[in-house]
C-alpha positions in Angstrom: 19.1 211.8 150.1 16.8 212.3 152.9 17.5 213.8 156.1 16.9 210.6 157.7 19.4 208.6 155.4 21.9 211.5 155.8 21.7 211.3 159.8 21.7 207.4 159.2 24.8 207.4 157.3 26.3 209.6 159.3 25.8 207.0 162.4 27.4 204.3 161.0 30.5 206.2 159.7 30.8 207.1 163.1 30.2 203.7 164.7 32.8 202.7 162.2 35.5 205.6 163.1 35.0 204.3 166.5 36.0 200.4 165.9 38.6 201.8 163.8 40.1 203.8 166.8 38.7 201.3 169.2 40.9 198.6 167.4 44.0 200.8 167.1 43.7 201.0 163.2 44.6 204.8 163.5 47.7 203.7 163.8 48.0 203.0 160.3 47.6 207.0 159.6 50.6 209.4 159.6 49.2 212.8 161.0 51.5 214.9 159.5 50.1 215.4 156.2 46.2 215.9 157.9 45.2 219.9 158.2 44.8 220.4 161.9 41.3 219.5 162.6 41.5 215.6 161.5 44.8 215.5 163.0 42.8 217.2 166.6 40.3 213.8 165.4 42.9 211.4 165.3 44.6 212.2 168.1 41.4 211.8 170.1 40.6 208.3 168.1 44.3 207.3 169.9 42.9 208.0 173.2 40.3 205.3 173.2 42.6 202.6 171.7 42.6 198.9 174.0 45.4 198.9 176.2 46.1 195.2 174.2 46.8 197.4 171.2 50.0 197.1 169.0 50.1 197.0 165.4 48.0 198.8 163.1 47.5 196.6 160.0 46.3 193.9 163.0 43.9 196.2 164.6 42.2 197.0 160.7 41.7 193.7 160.2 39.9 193.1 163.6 37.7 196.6 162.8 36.9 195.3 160.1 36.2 191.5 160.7 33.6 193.5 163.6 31.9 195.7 161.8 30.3 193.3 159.3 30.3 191.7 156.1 30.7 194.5 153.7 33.3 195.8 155.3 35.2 191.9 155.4 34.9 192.1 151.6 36.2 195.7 151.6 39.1 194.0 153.4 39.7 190.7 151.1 39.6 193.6 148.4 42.1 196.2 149.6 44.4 192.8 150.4 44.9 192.8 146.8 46.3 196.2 146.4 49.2 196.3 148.7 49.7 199.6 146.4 47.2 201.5 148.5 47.4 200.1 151.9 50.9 198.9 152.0 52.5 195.6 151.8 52.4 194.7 155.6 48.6 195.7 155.8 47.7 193.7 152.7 49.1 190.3 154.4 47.3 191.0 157.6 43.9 191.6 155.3 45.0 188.2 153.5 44.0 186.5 156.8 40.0 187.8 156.8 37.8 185.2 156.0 33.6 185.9 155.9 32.8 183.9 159.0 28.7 184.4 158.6 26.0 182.0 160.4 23.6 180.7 157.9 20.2 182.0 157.1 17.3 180.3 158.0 16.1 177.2 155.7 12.9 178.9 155.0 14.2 182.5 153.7 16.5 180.4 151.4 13.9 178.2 150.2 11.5 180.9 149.2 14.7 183.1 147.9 15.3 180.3 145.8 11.7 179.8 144.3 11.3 183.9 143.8 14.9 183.7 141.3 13.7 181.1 139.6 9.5 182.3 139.2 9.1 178.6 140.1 7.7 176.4 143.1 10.5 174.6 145.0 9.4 171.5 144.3 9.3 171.7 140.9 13.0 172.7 140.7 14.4 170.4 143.4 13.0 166.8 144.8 15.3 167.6 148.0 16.8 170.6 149.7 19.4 170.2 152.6 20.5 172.7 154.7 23.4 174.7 154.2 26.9 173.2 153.8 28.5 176.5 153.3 28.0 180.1 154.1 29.6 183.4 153.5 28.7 187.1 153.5 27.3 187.0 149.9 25.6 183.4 149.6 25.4 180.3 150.7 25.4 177.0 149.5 23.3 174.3 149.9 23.5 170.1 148.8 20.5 169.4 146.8 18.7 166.6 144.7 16.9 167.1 141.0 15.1 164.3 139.2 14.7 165.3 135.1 15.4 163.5 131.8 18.3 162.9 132.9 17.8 161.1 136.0 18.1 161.8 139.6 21.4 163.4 140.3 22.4 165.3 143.6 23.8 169.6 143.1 24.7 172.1 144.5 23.1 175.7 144.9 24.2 178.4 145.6 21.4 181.5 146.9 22.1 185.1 147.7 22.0 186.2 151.3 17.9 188.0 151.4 18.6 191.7 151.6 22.4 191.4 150.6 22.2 193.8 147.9 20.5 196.7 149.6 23.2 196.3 152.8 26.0 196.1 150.6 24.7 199.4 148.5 23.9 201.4 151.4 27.6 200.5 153.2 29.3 201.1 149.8 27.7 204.7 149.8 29.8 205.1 153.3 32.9 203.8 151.5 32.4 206.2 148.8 32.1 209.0 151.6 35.0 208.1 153.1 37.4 207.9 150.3 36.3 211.9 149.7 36.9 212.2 152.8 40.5 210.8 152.4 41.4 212.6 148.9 40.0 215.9 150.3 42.1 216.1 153.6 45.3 213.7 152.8 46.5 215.2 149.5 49.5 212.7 149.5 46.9 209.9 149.1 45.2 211.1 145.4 47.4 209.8 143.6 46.0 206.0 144.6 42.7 207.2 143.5 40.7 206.0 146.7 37.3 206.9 145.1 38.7 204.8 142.1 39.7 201.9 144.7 36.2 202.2 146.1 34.2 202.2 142.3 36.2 198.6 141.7 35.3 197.4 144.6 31.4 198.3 143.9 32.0 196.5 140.3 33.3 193.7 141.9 30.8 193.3 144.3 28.3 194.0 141.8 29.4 190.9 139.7 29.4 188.2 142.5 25.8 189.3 143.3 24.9 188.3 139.6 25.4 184.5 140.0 24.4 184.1 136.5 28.2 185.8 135.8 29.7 183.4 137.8 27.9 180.8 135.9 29.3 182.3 132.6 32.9 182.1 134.1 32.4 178.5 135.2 31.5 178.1 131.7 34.0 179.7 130.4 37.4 178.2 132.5 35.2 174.8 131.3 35.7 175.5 127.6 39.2 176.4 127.9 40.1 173.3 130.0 38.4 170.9 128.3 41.4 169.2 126.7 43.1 169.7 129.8 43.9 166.4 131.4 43.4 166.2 135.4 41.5 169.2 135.7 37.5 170.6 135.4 35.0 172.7 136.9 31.6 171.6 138.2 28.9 171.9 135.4 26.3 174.2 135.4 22.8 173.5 135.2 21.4 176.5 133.4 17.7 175.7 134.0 17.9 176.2 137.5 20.4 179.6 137.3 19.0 183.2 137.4 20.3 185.8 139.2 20.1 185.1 142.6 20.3 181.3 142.1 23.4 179.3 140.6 22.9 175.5 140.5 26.1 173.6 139.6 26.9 169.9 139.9 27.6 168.7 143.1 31.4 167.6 143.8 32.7 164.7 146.0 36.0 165.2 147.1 39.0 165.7 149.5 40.0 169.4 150.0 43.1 170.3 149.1 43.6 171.5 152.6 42.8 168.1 154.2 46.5 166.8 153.6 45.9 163.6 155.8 42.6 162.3 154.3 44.8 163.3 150.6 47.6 161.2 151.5 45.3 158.6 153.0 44.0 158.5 150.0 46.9 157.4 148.1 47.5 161.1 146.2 50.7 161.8 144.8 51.2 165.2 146.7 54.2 166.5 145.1 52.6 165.6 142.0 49.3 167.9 143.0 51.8 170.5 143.9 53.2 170.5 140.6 50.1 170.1 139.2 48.2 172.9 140.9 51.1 176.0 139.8 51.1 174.5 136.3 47.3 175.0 136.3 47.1 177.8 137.3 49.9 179.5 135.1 48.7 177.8 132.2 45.2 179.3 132.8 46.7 183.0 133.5 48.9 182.8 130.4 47.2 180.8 127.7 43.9 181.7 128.5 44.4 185.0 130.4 41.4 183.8 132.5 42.2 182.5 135.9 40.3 181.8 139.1 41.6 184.4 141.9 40.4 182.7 144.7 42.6 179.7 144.4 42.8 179.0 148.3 42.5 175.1 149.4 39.0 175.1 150.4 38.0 175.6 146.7 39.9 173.1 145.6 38.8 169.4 145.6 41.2 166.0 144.7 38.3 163.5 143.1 38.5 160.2 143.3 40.4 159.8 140.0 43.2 162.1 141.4 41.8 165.3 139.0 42.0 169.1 140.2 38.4 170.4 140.4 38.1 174.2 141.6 35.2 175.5 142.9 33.3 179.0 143.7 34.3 181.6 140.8 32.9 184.5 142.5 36.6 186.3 142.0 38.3 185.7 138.6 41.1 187.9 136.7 41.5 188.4 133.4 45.0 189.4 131.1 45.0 190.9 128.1 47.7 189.7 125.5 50.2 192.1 126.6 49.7 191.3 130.2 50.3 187.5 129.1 53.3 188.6 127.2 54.7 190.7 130.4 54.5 188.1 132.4 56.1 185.1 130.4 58.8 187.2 129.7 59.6 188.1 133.0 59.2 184.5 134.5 61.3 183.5 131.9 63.7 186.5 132.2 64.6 185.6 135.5 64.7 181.8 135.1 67.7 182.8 132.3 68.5 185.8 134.4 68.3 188.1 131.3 67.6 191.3 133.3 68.6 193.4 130.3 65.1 192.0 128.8 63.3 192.2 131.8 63.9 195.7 131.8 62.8 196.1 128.0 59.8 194.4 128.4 58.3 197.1 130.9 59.3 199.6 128.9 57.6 198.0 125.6 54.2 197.3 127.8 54.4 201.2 128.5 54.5 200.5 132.7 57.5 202.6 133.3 57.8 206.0 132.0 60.1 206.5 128.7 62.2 209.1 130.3 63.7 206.5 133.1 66.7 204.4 132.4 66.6 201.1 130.8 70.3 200.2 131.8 69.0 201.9 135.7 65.9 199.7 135.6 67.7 196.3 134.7 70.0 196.8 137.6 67.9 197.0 140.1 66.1 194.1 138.7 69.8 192.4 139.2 69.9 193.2 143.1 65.9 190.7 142.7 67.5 188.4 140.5 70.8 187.3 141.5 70.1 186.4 145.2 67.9 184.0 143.8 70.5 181.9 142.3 72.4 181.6 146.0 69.6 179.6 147.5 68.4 175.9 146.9 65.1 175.9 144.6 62.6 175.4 147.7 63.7 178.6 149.1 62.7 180.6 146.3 59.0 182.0 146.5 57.9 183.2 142.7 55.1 185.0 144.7 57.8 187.1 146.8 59.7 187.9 143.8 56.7 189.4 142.0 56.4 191.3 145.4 59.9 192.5 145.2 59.1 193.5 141.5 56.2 195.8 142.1 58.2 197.1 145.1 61.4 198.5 142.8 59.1 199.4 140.2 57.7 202.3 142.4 61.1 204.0 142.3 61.0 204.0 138.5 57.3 205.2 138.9 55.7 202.4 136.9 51.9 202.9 136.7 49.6 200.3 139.0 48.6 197.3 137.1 45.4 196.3 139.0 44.9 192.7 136.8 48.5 192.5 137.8 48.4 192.8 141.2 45.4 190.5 141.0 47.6 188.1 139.9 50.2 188.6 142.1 48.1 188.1 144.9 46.6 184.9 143.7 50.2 183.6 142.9 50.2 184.2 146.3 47.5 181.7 147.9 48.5 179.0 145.1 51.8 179.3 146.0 51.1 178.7 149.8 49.0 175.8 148.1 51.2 173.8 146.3 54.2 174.2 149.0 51.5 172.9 151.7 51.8 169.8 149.2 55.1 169.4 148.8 57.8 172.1 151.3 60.7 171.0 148.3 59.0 172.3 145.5 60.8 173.8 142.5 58.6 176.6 141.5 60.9 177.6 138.7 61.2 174.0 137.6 57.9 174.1 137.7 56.9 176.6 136.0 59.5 176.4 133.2 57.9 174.2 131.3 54.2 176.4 131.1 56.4 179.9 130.3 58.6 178.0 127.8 55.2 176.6 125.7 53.8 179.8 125.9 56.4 181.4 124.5 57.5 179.3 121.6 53.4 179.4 120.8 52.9 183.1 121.0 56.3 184.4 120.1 57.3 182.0 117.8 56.8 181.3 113.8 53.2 180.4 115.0 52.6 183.3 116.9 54.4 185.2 114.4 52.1 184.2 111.4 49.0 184.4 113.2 49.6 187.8 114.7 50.1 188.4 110.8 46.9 187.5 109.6 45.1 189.3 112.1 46.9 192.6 110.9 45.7 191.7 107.2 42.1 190.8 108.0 42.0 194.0 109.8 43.3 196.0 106.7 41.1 194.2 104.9 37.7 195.3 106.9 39.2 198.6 106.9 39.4 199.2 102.5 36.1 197.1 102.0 34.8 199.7 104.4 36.4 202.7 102.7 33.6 203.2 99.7 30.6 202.3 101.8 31.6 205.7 104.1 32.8 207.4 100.9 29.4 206.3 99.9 27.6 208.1 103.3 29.8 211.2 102.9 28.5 211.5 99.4 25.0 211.1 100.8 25.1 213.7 103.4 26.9 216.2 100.9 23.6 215.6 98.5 21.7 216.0 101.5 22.9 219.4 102.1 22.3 220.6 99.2 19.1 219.8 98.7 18.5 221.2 102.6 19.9 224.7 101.1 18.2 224.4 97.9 15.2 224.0 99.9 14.5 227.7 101.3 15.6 226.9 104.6 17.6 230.1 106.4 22.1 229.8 105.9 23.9 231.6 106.2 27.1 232.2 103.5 29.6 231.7 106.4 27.4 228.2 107.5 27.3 226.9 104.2 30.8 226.8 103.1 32.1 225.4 106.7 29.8 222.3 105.8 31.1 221.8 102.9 34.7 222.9 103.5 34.0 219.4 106.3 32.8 217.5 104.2 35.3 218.2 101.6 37.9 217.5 104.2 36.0 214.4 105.6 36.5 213.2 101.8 40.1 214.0 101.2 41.3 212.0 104.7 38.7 209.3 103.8 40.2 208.8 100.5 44.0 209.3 101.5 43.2 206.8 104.4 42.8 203.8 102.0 45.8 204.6 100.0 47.8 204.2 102.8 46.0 200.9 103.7 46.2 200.0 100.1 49.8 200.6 100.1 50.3 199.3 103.8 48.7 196.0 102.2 51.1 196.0 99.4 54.2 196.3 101.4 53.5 194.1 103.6 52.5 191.6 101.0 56.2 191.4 98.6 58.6 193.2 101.6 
């Protein structure tokens, strides 16, 4: 780095530390653990706090809503690991939304024709002005005329310069997460640089709108037998990176409860409808939209879900899916015995803790929940709860998890805005039931067993074509020593003693497939 960028860097980690301190976020930092210079630092951060100045987690947010963009995404981010920042802090982050004035018609229209090495008008008959604009993109209401006829869209274009800002402020995120691990030793253990290199992937991925293209695509294949819900299409001629066109939606937002029930909606019925969605999509799929909150949601005139903006999306792997029906369904049956064993099959809490420890803790969660009418019960807050006893029992952190805990979260909030009575574990019964008897089932069962013999199988049609290359490269050496070329004694039989070796696991691997095969086959 140059000196300039080094003295440039250095200004705005200051400017930051002083909205921090300005804003009272120092707050948030227990001196103890600090060596005695940052502590000397923080104590003089205190000293220029506002007099109006009382909570920490309140003050971050406002530092951060000031300083910018970047740092409002580092915020949404760090709101979805309450692990690292605490679960207090993580609800005040919740609240940050990018509240960003619009670029200029102009720079978008020419951003637009530069992604897509195309005149604007050869794209677009019309482009309106924005509709929608956040720290990343914006969105704009536009008209195409093709084959296909004239049909109005919507596109989505990067902010100009939004990639170089966000690199060079992710450089000062970087810098102060060292800073953090090198001088709070207490705090290594939550991997800040790590925290900060998921944040840059993340980032990284919305400002590729050809991968938010993909996941539209994507959620739209695995919905597409899936009555009352869809995703806008995407019109791949007009994507590239900076430039995601999609078909436009007309709507009522799921947060516009008046004009919804003006509209004749069912909204218990969209409550329902919504959690089911979105479990069904987590669990069958293990591909959910994370940034379920009601302004990307639309009601269309037919009364279908559509969801909108999949810059965020999480993603389970099987065991994830498995973790989670069971515990949903654990609870429902309040089998806390199970609940236990199914954290301790996934490998989240250590072997050496107590099974028969772990499942009673899980009773003090469970059982209060069965004192209370069904509307009082939050699924999210029970999750919560979950993560929270899990600590004690030092259960590793589950970032996809905590994704999507935190999106249970918003869709929660979104489907009691609809309906204040809703049974969540009523509702959700129904989605962790099917996925169970389909997965876990004689279904399940027989599938899972064909994928373990198709995998043998690649594995012994595979064995002679290596035997076949350790062969090769044993001829090889031999002709390489027959050659004249200088080895020594010592050289020569170590090659061959690997080779030899290489051989003899090769060949005792496929009898044990073999074998494996047959057992399996006439147990």
């Amino acid at each position: 780095m140059s000196a300039f960028g080094a003295v440039s860097s250095l200004f705005r980690l200051a400017r930051a530390g002083f909205v921090m301190a300005r804003e009272g976020a120092l707050r948030l930092v227990d001196p103890i653990d600090l060596p005695p210079a940052a502590r000397t630092l923080v104590g003089l951060g205190r000293l220029i706090e506002r007099r109006s100045a009382r909570d920490g987690a309140e003050g971050l947010a406002r530092a951060l809503q000031r300083l910018g963009p970047s740092y409002v995404k580092l915020g949404q981010f760090l709101a979805t690991r309450p692990d690292v920042v605490g679960i207090q802090t993580a609800r005040d982050l919740e609240r940050l939304q990018d509240q960003v004035d619009p670029f200029p018609q102009e720079l978008a229209e020419a951003a637009i024709a530069e992604a897509l090495a195309a005149p604007l008008s050869s794209r677009f008959t019309h482009l309106g002005p924005p509709v929608a604009a956040a720290s990343i993109a914006q969105v704009h209401r536009a008209t195409v005329s093709d084959a296909f006829g004239e049909r109005v869209v919507a596109v989505k274009v990067l902010r100009p310069g939004v990639t170089h800002r966000f690199g060079r402020d992710l450089k000062a995120f970087f810098r102060i997460a060292r800073l953090i691990e090198r001088f709070a030793p207490k705090t290594r253990r939550l991997k800040p640089v790590v925290v900060v290199e998921t944040l840059a992937r993340s980032v990284a991925i919305e400002m590729d709108l050809r991968l938010e293209a993909a996941a539209l695509s994507e959620i739209a294949e695995n919905t597409a037998a899936d009555p009352g819900f869809r995703v806008p299409a995407v019109d791949w001629e007009r994507t590239a990176r900076g430039v995601l066109t999609m078909e436009w939606i007309d709507g009522v937002k799921l947060s516009d409860r008046a004009a919804l029930a003006a509209a004749g909606h069912d909204l218990p019925a969209l409550g329902r409808h919504v959690m089911q969605t979105f479990l069904r999509h987590a669990m069958r799929d293990g591909f959910f939209h994370a940034d379920m909150h009601p302004g990307n949601l639309f009601v269309d005139a037919a009364g279908g879900l559509v969801a909108v903006d999949f810059g965020i999306t999480g993603r389970l792997g099987m065991k994830e899916r498995r973790f989670l029906a069971e515990i949903l369904h654990g609870f429902i049956v309040r089998d806390y015995r199970r609940i236990a064993e199914v954290h301790f099959e996934a490998g989240y809490v250590p072997p050496e803790q107590s099974v028969d420890e772990f499942a009673r803790a899980l009773r003090a969660i469970g059982e209060p929940i069965h004192s209370r009418t069904a509307d009082q019960i939050s699924m999210a807050k029970l999750l919560t709860l979950l993560f929270e006893v899990t600590e004690l029992f030092q259960m590793q952190t589950r970032p996809e998890l905590l994704m999507l805990q935190k999106t249970m979260v918003v869709v929660e909030g979104v489907a009691r805005s609809l309906d204040p009575k809703l049974d969540m574990w009523a509702t959700a019964a129904p989605v962790v039931r099917e996925w169970l008897e389909r997965n876990l089932g004689p279904i399940g069962i027989a599938e899972n067993a064909v994928d373990e013999l198709r995998q043998l199988a690649r594995g012994i049609a595979a064995g002679p074509e290596l035997l076949l290359r350790l062969e090769r490269i044993s001829v090889d050496l031999e002709e390489v020593v027959h050659g004249g070329l200088s080895y020594s004694e010592d050289s020569i039989q170590a090659i061959v003693g690997g080779v030899r070796r290489a051989a003899f696991w090769s060949n005792l691997a496929l009898v044990v497939l073999a074998l494996g095969v047959v057992v399996y086959l006439f147990r």
